PDB file of C-alpha atoms in Angstrom:
ATOM      1  CA  UNK A  19      98.452 179.572 -36.613  1.00 51.00           C
ATOM      2  CA  UNK A  20      99.707 175.729 -34.174  1.00 54.00           C
ATOM      3  CA  UNK A  21     103.003 175.605 -35.745  1.00 62.00           C
ATOM      4  CA  UNK A  22     105.034 178.430 -36.635  1.00 81.00           C
ATOM      5  CA  UNK A  23     104.619 179.208 -40.297  1.00 88.00           C
ATOM      6  CA  UNK A  24     107.890 180.530 -43.436  1.00 90.00           C
ATOM      7  CA  UNK A  25     106.840 181.656 -45.970  1.00 91.00           C
ATOM      8  CA  UNK A  26     109.580 181.819 -49.347  1.00 90.00           C
ATOM      9  CA  UNK A  27     108.787 184.158 -51.687  1.00 89.00           C
ATOM     10  CA  UNK A  28     110.388 182.381 -54.987  1.00 85.00           C
ATOM     11  CA  UNK A  29     110.717 183.369 -58.801  1.00 74.00           C
ATOM     12  CA  UNK A  30     109.793 186.704 -60.265  1.00 64.00           C
ATOM     13  CA  UNK A  31     108.961 188.877 -57.209  1.00 62.00           C
ATOM     14  CA  UNK A  32     109.187 192.034 -58.383  1.00 64.00           C
ATOM     15  CA  UNK A  33     107.785 195.310 -56.587  1.00 67.00           C
ATOM     16  CA  UNK A  34     105.071 195.731 -56.746  1.00 80.00           C
ATOM     17  CA  UNK A  35     103.765 191.963 -55.382  1.00 84.00           C
ATOM     18  CA  UNK A  36     105.896 191.629 -53.053  1.00 87.00           C
ATOM     19  CA  UNK A  37     105.368 194.684 -51.229  1.00 88.00           C
ATOM     20  CA  UNK A  38     101.557 194.663 -51.396  1.00 91.00           C
ATOM     21  CA  UNK A  39     101.177 190.692 -50.744  1.00 91.00           C
ATOM     22  CA  UNK A  40     103.368 191.517 -47.519  1.00 89.00           C
ATOM     23  CA  UNK A  41     100.044 194.305 -47.247  1.00 91.00           C
ATOM     24  CA  UNK A  42      97.978 191.844 -47.294  1.00 93.00           C
ATOM     25  CA  UNK A  43      99.041 188.828 -44.543  1.00 92.00           C
ATOM     26  CA  UNK A  44      97.772 191.129 -41.909  1.00 92.00           C
ATOM     27  CA  UNK A  45      94.595 190.675 -42.953  1.00 92.00           C
ATOM     28  CA  UNK A  46      94.934 187.520 -43.683  1.00 92.00           C
ATOM     29  CA  UNK A  47      95.935 186.161 -41.193  1.00 91.00           C
ATOM     30  CA  UNK A  48      94.082 188.657 -38.067  1.00 89.00           C
ATOM     31  CA  UNK A  49      96.221 185.517 -34.760  1.00 86.00           C
ATOM     32  CA  UNK A  50      99.243 186.377 -35.937  1.00 86.00           C
ATOM     33  CA  UNK A  51     101.718 187.054 -38.753  1.00 87.00           C
ATOM     34  CA  UNK A  52     103.945 184.513 -40.602  1.00 88.00           C
ATOM     35  CA  UNK A  53     107.791 184.910 -41.433  1.00 88.00           C
ATOM     36  CA  UNK A  54     107.265 185.869 -44.997  1.00 88.00           C
ATOM     37  CA  UNK A  55     112.042 185.017 -46.249  1.00 86.00           C
ATOM     38  CA  UNK A  56     113.124 184.478 -50.252  1.00 84.00           C
ATOM     39  CA  UNK A  57     114.284 181.322 -51.036  1.00 82.00           C
ATOM     40  CA  UNK A  58     113.661 178.090 -51.887  1.00 83.00           C
ATOM     41  CA  UNK A  59     115.161 175.598 -49.075  1.00 83.00           C
ATOM     42  CA  UNK A  60     113.740 175.635 -44.860  1.00 82.00           C
ATOM     43  CA  UNK A  61     115.304 174.058 -41.972  1.00 81.00           C
ATOM     44  CA  UNK A  62     113.890 170.146 -41.361  1.00 79.00           C
ATOM     45  CA  UNK A  63     110.369 170.050 -38.944  1.00 79.00           C
ATOM     46  CA  UNK A  64     109.635 173.653 -40.235  1.00 84.00           C
ATOM     47  CA  UNK A  65     105.965 174.338 -41.915  1.00 88.00           C
ATOM     48  CA  UNK A  66     106.493 176.146 -45.406  1.00 92.00           C
ATOM     49  CA  UNK A  67     104.763 177.695 -47.962  1.00 92.00           C
ATOM     50  CA  UNK A  68     106.186 178.373 -51.404  1.00 92.00           C
ATOM     51  CA  UNK A  69     104.207 180.975 -53.254  1.00 92.00           C
ATOM     52  CA  UNK A  70     106.009 180.527 -56.788  1.00 90.00           C
ATOM     53  CA  UNK A  71     105.015 183.726 -60.343  1.00 87.00           C
ATOM     54  CA  UNK A  72     105.404 182.545 -63.347  1.00 82.00           C
ATOM     55  CA  UNK A  73     104.009 183.952 -66.891  1.00 76.00           C
ATOM     56  CA  UNK A  74     105.398 188.229 -66.257  1.00 77.00           C
ATOM     57  CA  UNK A  75     102.712 186.463 -62.201  1.00 79.00           C
ATOM     58  CA  UNK A  76      99.640 186.250 -63.733  1.00 87.00           C
ATOM     59  CA  UNK A  77      99.719 182.137 -62.609  1.00 91.00           C
ATOM     60  CA  UNK A  78     100.992 182.344 -58.650  1.00 92.00           C
ATOM     61  CA  UNK A  79     101.221 178.380 -57.210  1.00 93.00           C
ATOM     62  CA  UNK A  80     102.058 178.640 -52.688  1.00 94.00           C
ATOM     63  CA  UNK A  81     102.645 175.307 -51.964  1.00 93.00           C
ATOM     64  CA  UNK A  82     102.387 173.858 -47.772  1.00 92.00           C
ATOM     65  CA  UNK A  83     104.669 171.505 -46.843  1.00 91.00           C
ATOM     66  CA  UNK A  84     103.791 170.472 -42.778  1.00 88.00           C
ATOM     67  CA  UNK A  85     106.023 168.032 -40.942  1.00 82.00           C
ATOM     68  CA  UNK A  86     104.801 164.855 -39.392  1.00 81.00           C
ATOM     69  CA  UNK A  87     101.525 165.268 -42.574  1.00 85.00           C
ATOM     70  CA  UNK A  88     102.519 163.478 -45.537  1.00 87.00           C
ATOM     71  CA  UNK A  89     101.661 165.506 -49.372  1.00 87.00           C
ATOM     72  CA  UNK A  90     101.737 167.963 -49.803  1.00 91.00           C
ATOM     73  CA  UNK A  91      99.059 171.009 -50.458  1.00 92.00           C
ATOM     74  CA  UNK A  92      99.260 172.323 -53.805  1.00 94.00           C
ATOM     75  CA  UNK A  93      96.571 175.560 -55.287  1.00 94.00           C
ATOM     76  CA  UNK A  94      97.391 177.398 -58.299  1.00 94.00           C
ATOM     77  CA  UNK A  95      95.828 180.825 -58.779  1.00 94.00           C
ATOM     78  CA  UNK A  96      95.030 182.423 -62.492  1.00 93.00           C
ATOM     79  CA  UNK A  97      95.042 186.084 -63.246  1.00 92.00           C
ATOM     80  CA  UNK A  98      94.562 187.524 -66.317  1.00 91.00           C
ATOM     81  CA  UNK A  99      96.415 191.883 -66.888  1.00 88.00           C
ATOM     82  CA  UNK A 100      93.649 192.811 -65.641  1.00 89.00           C
ATOM     83  CA  UNK A 101      94.008 191.717 -62.707  1.00 90.00           C
ATOM     84  CA  UNK A 102      96.085 194.713 -60.251  1.00 90.00           C
ATOM     85  CA  UNK A 103      99.184 193.295 -57.794  1.00 87.00           C
ATOM     86  CA  UNK A 104      97.390 193.604 -54.715  1.00 91.00           C
ATOM     87  CA  UNK A 105      94.268 191.953 -56.102  1.00 92.00           C
ATOM     88  CA  UNK A 106      97.071 189.379 -56.275  1.00 91.00           C
ATOM     89  CA  UNK A 107      97.987 189.106 -53.028  1.00 92.00           C
ATOM     90  CA  UNK A 108      95.172 188.928 -51.308  1.00 94.00           C
ATOM     91  CA  UNK A 109      93.756 186.092 -53.385  1.00 95.00           C
ATOM     92  CA  UNK A 110      97.651 184.403 -52.631  1.00 94.00           C
ATOM     93  CA  UNK A 111      97.723 185.472 -48.440  1.00 94.00           C
ATOM     94  CA  UNK A 112      94.108 184.182 -48.180  1.00 95.00           C
ATOM     95  CA  UNK A 113      94.495 180.707 -49.726  1.00 95.00           C
ATOM     96  CA  UNK A 114      97.291 180.765 -48.231  1.00 94.00           C
ATOM     97  CA  UNK A 115      95.261 181.170 -44.868  1.00 93.00           C
ATOM     98  CA  UNK A 116      92.518 178.876 -46.320  1.00 93.00           C
ATOM     99  CA  UNK A 117      94.722 176.256 -46.693  1.00 93.00           C
ATOM    100  CA  UNK A 118      97.308 176.403 -43.522  1.00 91.00           C
ATOM    101  CA  UNK A 119      93.334 175.806 -41.184  1.00 90.00           C
ATOM    102  CA  UNK A 120      93.168 173.076 -43.022  1.00 91.00           C
ATOM    103  CA  UNK A 121      96.759 171.162 -42.147  1.00 89.00           C
ATOM    104  CA  UNK A 122      96.317 172.516 -38.141  1.00 87.00           C
ATOM    105  CA  UNK A 123      93.199 170.343 -38.904  1.00 88.00           C
ATOM    106  CA  UNK A 124      95.114 168.466 -39.900  1.00 86.00           C
ATOM    107  CA  UNK A 125      96.591 167.862 -37.025  1.00 83.00           C
ATOM    108  CA  UNK A 126      94.724 168.243 -34.231  1.00 84.00           C
ATOM    109  CA  UNK A 127      93.219 165.449 -36.005  1.00 83.00           C
ATOM    110  CA  UNK A 128      96.556 162.825 -35.498  1.00 81.00           C
ATOM    111  CA  UNK A 129      96.669 164.192 -31.867  1.00 78.00           C
ATOM    112  CA  UNK A 130      95.587 161.689 -28.983  1.00 80.00           C
ATOM    113  CA  UNK A 131      92.416 162.115 -27.576  1.00 78.00           C
ATOM    114  CA  UNK A 132      93.008 163.997 -23.761  1.00 76.00           C
ATOM    115  CA  UNK A 133      91.498 161.332 -21.463  1.00 80.00           C
ATOM    116  CA  UNK A 134      88.599 162.769 -19.195  1.00 79.00           C
ATOM    117  CA  UNK A 135      89.042 164.235 -15.792  1.00 78.00           C
ATOM    118  CA  UNK A 136      87.212 163.398 -13.646  1.00 75.00           C
ATOM    119  CA  UNK A 137      83.834 166.206 -13.160  1.00 72.00           C
ATOM    120  CA  UNK A 138      84.321 167.260  -9.392  1.00 69.00           C
ATOM    121  CA  UNK A 139      81.468 166.638  -7.911  1.00 65.00           C
ATOM    122  CA  UNK A 140      78.938 169.183  -6.113  1.00 69.00           C
ATOM    123  CA  UNK A 141      80.089 169.605  -2.560  1.00 76.00           C
ATOM    124  CA  UNK A 142      76.262 169.189  -0.449  1.00 80.00           C
ATOM    125  CA  UNK A 143      76.365 172.674   1.656  1.00 87.00           C
ATOM    126  CA  UNK A 144      75.717 172.762   5.453  1.00 89.00           C
ATOM    127  CA  UNK A 145      72.301 173.195   6.737  1.00 91.00           C
ATOM    128  CA  UNK A 146      71.516 175.917   9.812  1.00 93.00           C
ATOM    129  CA  UNK A 147      68.130 174.972  10.961  1.00 94.00           C
ATOM    130  CA  UNK A 148      67.186 177.532  14.533  1.00 94.00           C
ATOM    131  CA  UNK A 149      63.064 177.511  15.537  1.00 94.00           C
ATOM    132  CA  UNK A 150      60.841 177.539  18.497  1.00 93.00           C
ATOM    133  CA  UNK A 151      59.148 174.979  20.141  1.00 90.00           C
ATOM    134  CA  UNK A 152      55.910 174.677  22.323  1.00 89.00           C
ATOM    135  CA  UNK A 153      56.335 170.995  23.736  1.00 85.00           C
ATOM    136  CA  UNK A 154      52.631 169.536  25.334  1.00 85.00           C
ATOM    137  CA  UNK A 155      54.583 167.062  28.298  1.00 81.00           C
ATOM    138  CA  UNK A 156      52.248 163.832  28.168  1.00 80.00           C
ATOM    139  CA  UNK A 157      50.305 162.497  30.149  1.00 77.00           C
ATOM    140  CA  UNK A 158      49.747 165.185  32.504  1.00 74.00           C
ATOM    141  CA  UNK A 159      49.478 168.148  30.155  1.00 73.00           C
ATOM    142  CA  UNK A 160      51.233 170.835  30.594  1.00 76.00           C
ATOM    143  CA  UNK A 161      52.428 173.474  28.141  1.00 83.00           C
ATOM    144  CA  UNK A 162      55.808 174.518  27.923  1.00 87.00           C
ATOM    145  CA  UNK A 163      58.537 176.355  24.850  1.00 90.00           C
ATOM    146  CA  UNK A 164      61.940 176.258  23.681  1.00 92.00           C
ATOM    147  CA  UNK A 165      63.972 176.331  20.683  1.00 94.00           C
ATOM    148  CA  UNK A 166      66.342 174.467  18.864  1.00 94.00           C
ATOM    149  CA  UNK A 167      69.295 174.919  16.149  1.00 95.00           C
ATOM    150  CA  UNK A 168      70.558 172.122  14.036  1.00 95.00           C
ATOM    151  CA  UNK A 169      73.013 171.164  11.564  1.00 94.00           C
ATOM    152  CA  UNK A 170      72.394 168.987   8.359  1.00 93.00           C
ATOM    153  CA  UNK A 171      73.664 167.743   5.314  1.00 92.00           C
ATOM    154  CA  UNK A 172      72.869 165.613   2.700  1.00 89.00           C
ATOM    155  CA  UNK A 173      74.718 162.553   2.181  1.00 88.00           C
ATOM    156  CA  UNK A 174      71.944 160.510  -0.564  1.00 87.00           C
ATOM    157  CA  UNK A 175      69.342 162.151  -2.103  1.00 85.00           C
ATOM    158  CA  UNK A 176      67.971 159.731   0.466  1.00 88.00           C
ATOM    159  CA  UNK A 177      69.617 160.056   3.554  1.00 91.00           C
ATOM    160  CA  UNK A 178      70.794 164.256   5.292  1.00 92.00           C
ATOM    161  CA  UNK A 179      71.765 163.333   8.665  1.00 93.00           C
ATOM    162  CA  UNK A 180      71.990 166.616  11.180  1.00 93.00           C
ATOM    163  CA  UNK A 181      72.773 167.260  14.613  1.00 95.00           C
ATOM    164  CA  UNK A 182      71.045 169.796  16.788  1.00 94.00           C
ATOM    165  CA  UNK A 183      70.580 170.412  20.671  1.00 95.00           C
ATOM    166  CA  UNK A 184      67.569 172.660  22.064  1.00 93.00           C
ATOM    167  CA  UNK A 185      66.338 173.401  25.567  1.00 92.00           C
ATOM    168  CA  UNK A 186      63.228 173.313  26.125  1.00 88.00           C
ATOM    169  CA  UNK A 187      61.167 174.614  28.845  1.00 85.00           C
ATOM    170  CA  UNK A 188      57.817 173.410  31.062  1.00 79.00           C
ATOM    171  CA  UNK A 189      55.506 173.943  34.119  1.00 71.00           C
ATOM    172  CA  UNK A 190      53.946 171.792  36.343  1.00 69.00           C
ATOM    173  CA  UNK A 191      52.374 172.424  39.348  1.00 67.00           C
ATOM    174  CA  UNK A 192      55.220 172.285  42.236  1.00 69.00           C
ATOM    175  CA  UNK A 193      58.438 172.481  39.549  1.00 74.00           C
ATOM    176  CA  UNK A 194      59.244 173.414  37.000  1.00 81.00           C
ATOM    177  CA  UNK A 195      61.632 172.237  34.180  1.00 81.00           C
ATOM    178  CA  UNK A 196      64.606 172.967  32.381  1.00 88.00           C
ATOM    179  CA  UNK A 197      65.749 170.213  29.477  1.00 88.00           C
ATOM    180  CA  UNK A 198      67.835 171.205  27.924  1.00 92.00           C
ATOM    181  CA  UNK A 199      69.635 167.798  24.751  1.00 94.00           C
ATOM    182  CA  UNK A 200      71.338 167.412  21.795  1.00 95.00           C
ATOM    183  CA  UNK A 201      70.961 165.054  19.536  1.00 95.00           C
ATOM    184  CA  UNK A 202      71.766 163.192  15.989  1.00 95.00           C
ATOM    185  CA  UNK A 203      68.884 163.138  13.398  1.00 95.00           C
ATOM    186  CA  UNK A 204      68.862 161.602  10.580  1.00 95.00           C
ATOM    187  CA  UNK A 205      66.160 162.934   7.162  1.00 94.00           C
ATOM    188  CA  UNK A 206      64.461 160.819   4.633  1.00 94.00           C
ATOM    189  CA  UNK A 207      63.363 162.628   2.268  1.00 93.00           C
ATOM    190  CA  UNK A 208      59.183 161.332   0.633  1.00 92.00           C
ATOM    191  CA  UNK A 209      58.701 164.614  -0.733  1.00 91.00           C
ATOM    192  CA  UNK A 210      61.102 167.542  -2.732  1.00 89.00           C
ATOM    193  CA  UNK A 211      60.524 170.599  -4.770  1.00 88.00           C
ATOM    194  CA  UNK A 212      59.876 173.928  -3.309  1.00 89.00           C
ATOM    195  CA  UNK A 213      57.662 172.224  -1.319  1.00 92.00           C
ATOM    196  CA  UNK A 214      59.343 168.830   0.992  1.00 93.00           C
ATOM    197  CA  UNK A 215      59.051 166.546   3.562  1.00 94.00           C
ATOM    198  CA  UNK A 216      60.921 164.604   5.024  1.00 95.00           C
ATOM    199  CA  UNK A 217      60.887 161.411   7.769  1.00 96.00           C
ATOM    200  CA  UNK A 218      62.635 161.622  11.575  1.00 95.00           C
ATOM    201  CA  UNK A 219      64.372 159.442  13.267  1.00 96.00           C
ATOM    202  CA  UNK A 220      67.129 160.115  16.234  1.00 95.00           C
ATOM    203  CA  UNK A 221      68.410 159.869  19.685  1.00 95.00           C
ATOM    204  CA  UNK A 222      70.715 161.825  22.370  1.00 95.00           C
ATOM    205  CA  UNK A 223      70.293 162.624  25.630  1.00 95.00           C
ATOM    206  CA  UNK A 224      68.537 164.671  27.486  1.00 92.00           C
ATOM    207  CA  UNK A 225      69.744 166.030  30.711  1.00 91.00           C
ATOM    208  CA  UNK A 226      66.279 167.565  32.714  1.00 87.00           C
ATOM    209  CA  UNK A 227      66.028 169.438  36.305  1.00 86.00           C
ATOM    210  CA  UNK A 228      63.148 169.689  38.222  1.00 81.00           C
ATOM    211  CA  UNK A 229      63.577 173.236  40.351  1.00 82.00           C
ATOM    212  CA  UNK A 230      61.295 173.507  43.116  1.00 76.00           C
ATOM    213  CA  UNK A 231      62.394 176.725  45.248  1.00 75.00           C
ATOM    214  CA  UNK A 232      66.319 176.762  45.476  1.00 73.00           C
ATOM    215  CA  UNK A 233      66.002 173.032  45.980  1.00 74.00           C
ATOM    216  CA  UNK A 234      66.678 171.506  41.399  1.00 77.00           C
ATOM    217  CA  UNK A 235      67.410 168.261  41.108  1.00 78.00           C
ATOM    218  CA  UNK A 236      70.336 166.859  37.449  1.00 84.00           C
ATOM    219  CA  UNK A 237      68.783 163.322  35.578  1.00 86.00           C
ATOM    220  CA  UNK A 238      71.090 162.450  32.784  1.00 91.00           C
ATOM    221  CA  UNK A 239      67.978 160.542  29.954  1.00 92.00           C
ATOM    222  CA  UNK A 240      68.753 159.228  26.695  1.00 95.00           C
ATOM    223  CA  UNK A 241      66.630 160.127  23.976  1.00 94.00           C
ATOM    224  CA  UNK A 242      64.536 159.220  21.235  1.00 95.00           C
ATOM    225  CA  UNK A 243      63.245 161.469  18.773  1.00 95.00           C
ATOM    226  CA  UNK A 244      60.808 161.089  16.059  1.00 95.00           C
ATOM    227  CA  UNK A 245      59.326 162.977  13.689  1.00 95.00           C
ATOM    228  CA  UNK A 246      57.585 164.258  10.862  1.00 96.00           C
ATOM    229  CA  UNK A 247      59.166 167.486   9.423  1.00 96.00           C
ATOM    230  CA  UNK A 248      57.704 170.311   6.027  1.00 94.00           C
ATOM    231  CA  UNK A 249      60.539 172.816   4.324  1.00 94.00           C
ATOM    232  CA  UNK A 250      59.056 175.897   2.272  1.00 93.00           C
ATOM    233  CA  UNK A 251      62.065 176.932   0.285  1.00 92.00           C
ATOM    234  CA  UNK A 252      61.479 181.473  -0.238  1.00 90.00           C
ATOM    235  CA  UNK A 253      64.287 181.171  -1.980  1.00 82.00           C
ATOM    236  CA  UNK A 254      67.789 179.040  -3.782  1.00 78.00           C
ATOM    237  CA  UNK A 255      69.317 178.516  -0.270  1.00 86.00           C
ATOM    238  CA  UNK A 256      66.858 179.056   2.536  1.00 92.00           C
ATOM    239  CA  UNK A 257      63.253 178.941   3.311  1.00 93.00           C
ATOM    240  CA  UNK A 258      60.545 178.546   6.519  1.00 95.00           C
ATOM    241  CA  UNK A 259      60.648 174.360   7.760  1.00 95.00           C
ATOM    242  CA  UNK A 260      57.143 173.275   9.776  1.00 94.00           C
ATOM    243  CA  UNK A 261      57.975 169.790  11.950  1.00 95.00           C
ATOM    244  CA  UNK A 262      55.273 167.458  14.771  1.00 94.00           C
ATOM    245  CA  UNK A 263      58.152 165.625  16.649  1.00 94.00           C
ATOM    246  CA  UNK A 264      58.013 163.852  19.629  1.00 93.00           C
ATOM    247  CA  UNK A 265      60.348 163.427  21.833  1.00 90.00           C
ATOM    248  CA  UNK A 266      60.922 160.604  24.874  1.00 92.00           C
ATOM    249  CA  UNK A 267      63.325 158.771  27.537  1.00 91.00           C
ATOM    250  CA  UNK A 268      63.842 156.332  29.165  1.00 90.00           C
ATOM    251  CA  UNK A 269      61.378 157.181  32.197  1.00 87.00           C
ATOM    252  CA  UNK A 270      59.376 159.635  33.987  1.00 83.00           C
ATOM    253  CA  UNK A 271      60.933 162.619  36.316  1.00 77.00           C
ATOM    254  CA  UNK A 272      58.486 162.867  40.027  1.00 74.00           C
ATOM    255  CA  UNK A 273      58.750 165.930  42.070  1.00 64.00           C
ATOM    256  CA  UNK A 274      57.046 165.156  46.080  1.00 63.00           C
ATOM    257  CA  UNK A 275      56.121 167.353  48.942  1.00 58.00           C
ATOM    258  CA  UNK A 276      57.234 165.490  51.664  1.00 60.00           C
ATOM    259  CA  UNK A 277      55.530 161.825  50.779  1.00 62.00           C
ATOM    260  CA  UNK A 278      52.989 163.256  48.433  1.00 59.00           C
ATOM    261  CA  UNK A 279      53.716 162.877  44.994  1.00 58.00           C
ATOM    262  CA  UNK A 280      52.595 167.309  43.136  1.00 57.00           C
ATOM    263  CA  UNK A 281      54.120 165.949  40.070  1.00 60.00           C
ATOM    264  CA  UNK A 282      54.878 164.004  37.035  1.00 68.00           C
ATOM    265  CA  UNK A 283      56.960 164.478  34.462  1.00 75.00           C
ATOM    266  CA  UNK A 284      57.027 162.789  31.077  1.00 78.00           C
ATOM    267  CA  UNK A 285      58.215 160.291  30.192  1.00 88.00           C
ATOM    268  CA  UNK A 286      56.850 161.788  26.564  1.00 89.00           C
ATOM    269  CA  UNK A 287      56.878 164.579  24.748  1.00 87.00           C
ATOM    270  CA  UNK A 288      54.720 166.084  22.070  1.00 90.00           C
ATOM    271  CA  UNK A 289      56.342 168.853  19.993  1.00 90.00           C
ATOM    272  CA  UNK A 290      55.104 171.309  16.651  1.00 93.00           C
ATOM    273  CA  UNK A 291      58.231 173.187  15.559  1.00 94.00           C
ATOM    274  CA  UNK A 292      58.197 175.966  13.530  1.00 95.00           C
ATOM    275  CA  UNK A 293      61.316 178.137  12.518  1.00 94.00           C
ATOM    276  CA  UNK A 294      64.139 179.250   9.234  1.00 94.00           C
ATOM    277  CA  UNK A 295      66.922 177.367   7.648  1.00 93.00           C
ATOM    278  CA  UNK A 296      69.560 178.264   5.107  1.00 92.00           C
ATOM    279  CA  UNK A 297      72.665 177.201   3.675  1.00 90.00           C
ATOM    280  CA  UNK A 298      75.851 178.311   4.879  1.00 84.00           C
TER     281      UNK A 298
END
């Protein structure tokens, strides 16, 4: 019941009907037994039912009054002398329960519609990437390798942004190169599904360190990153990534032995990348 119900028993309420009626109410009102009393009136504002017996209990009238709704619900139940008092009481109790449900529905229809609260947007998770890479220095085609770690998040259906850090290792005939880099990257999805494909573009800074013997030389250079990436999901929250990228710096680096250039490094590297990604 959405309201507190008072049932007033009126008329020829002698045993056994009154006892049978009280016994039947828990079956008719499993959500809670209404208050029952003997009388003809009730406090204003209450939802009240009058159950009246007539003609020796062979006719039962049930009247339900609900505040805020004009007019009363009225039901008349007629029995024969062969109907037991317990059956009459049960019929009256279940009739009253049906009337209460009808009035509850009427009250609910009168309530103003509740404003729909905006559903909070689902938070897009961060993706953590960890990859191993090969690096082929151009134009000298010296091979190297390295590791890369990046964080990425989807900001729109057509755009993902991330930040990455990596360390590359390369060798030349005259020197070794250690090239850490930090970059921001945008990924534009071209294909979605268990296998996805994206175009990559990013920029940042590289700090290549040329090492020859006990000497080393560090240069800070702007970095441009271009590439394409494929992702293969192996679960709801993780998978493998494959990429082919190009890293370009603003100028090449030279290693000189005396007056002679022994080797040049850069300004471009072509790099296959293979790794793993997962949601944080």
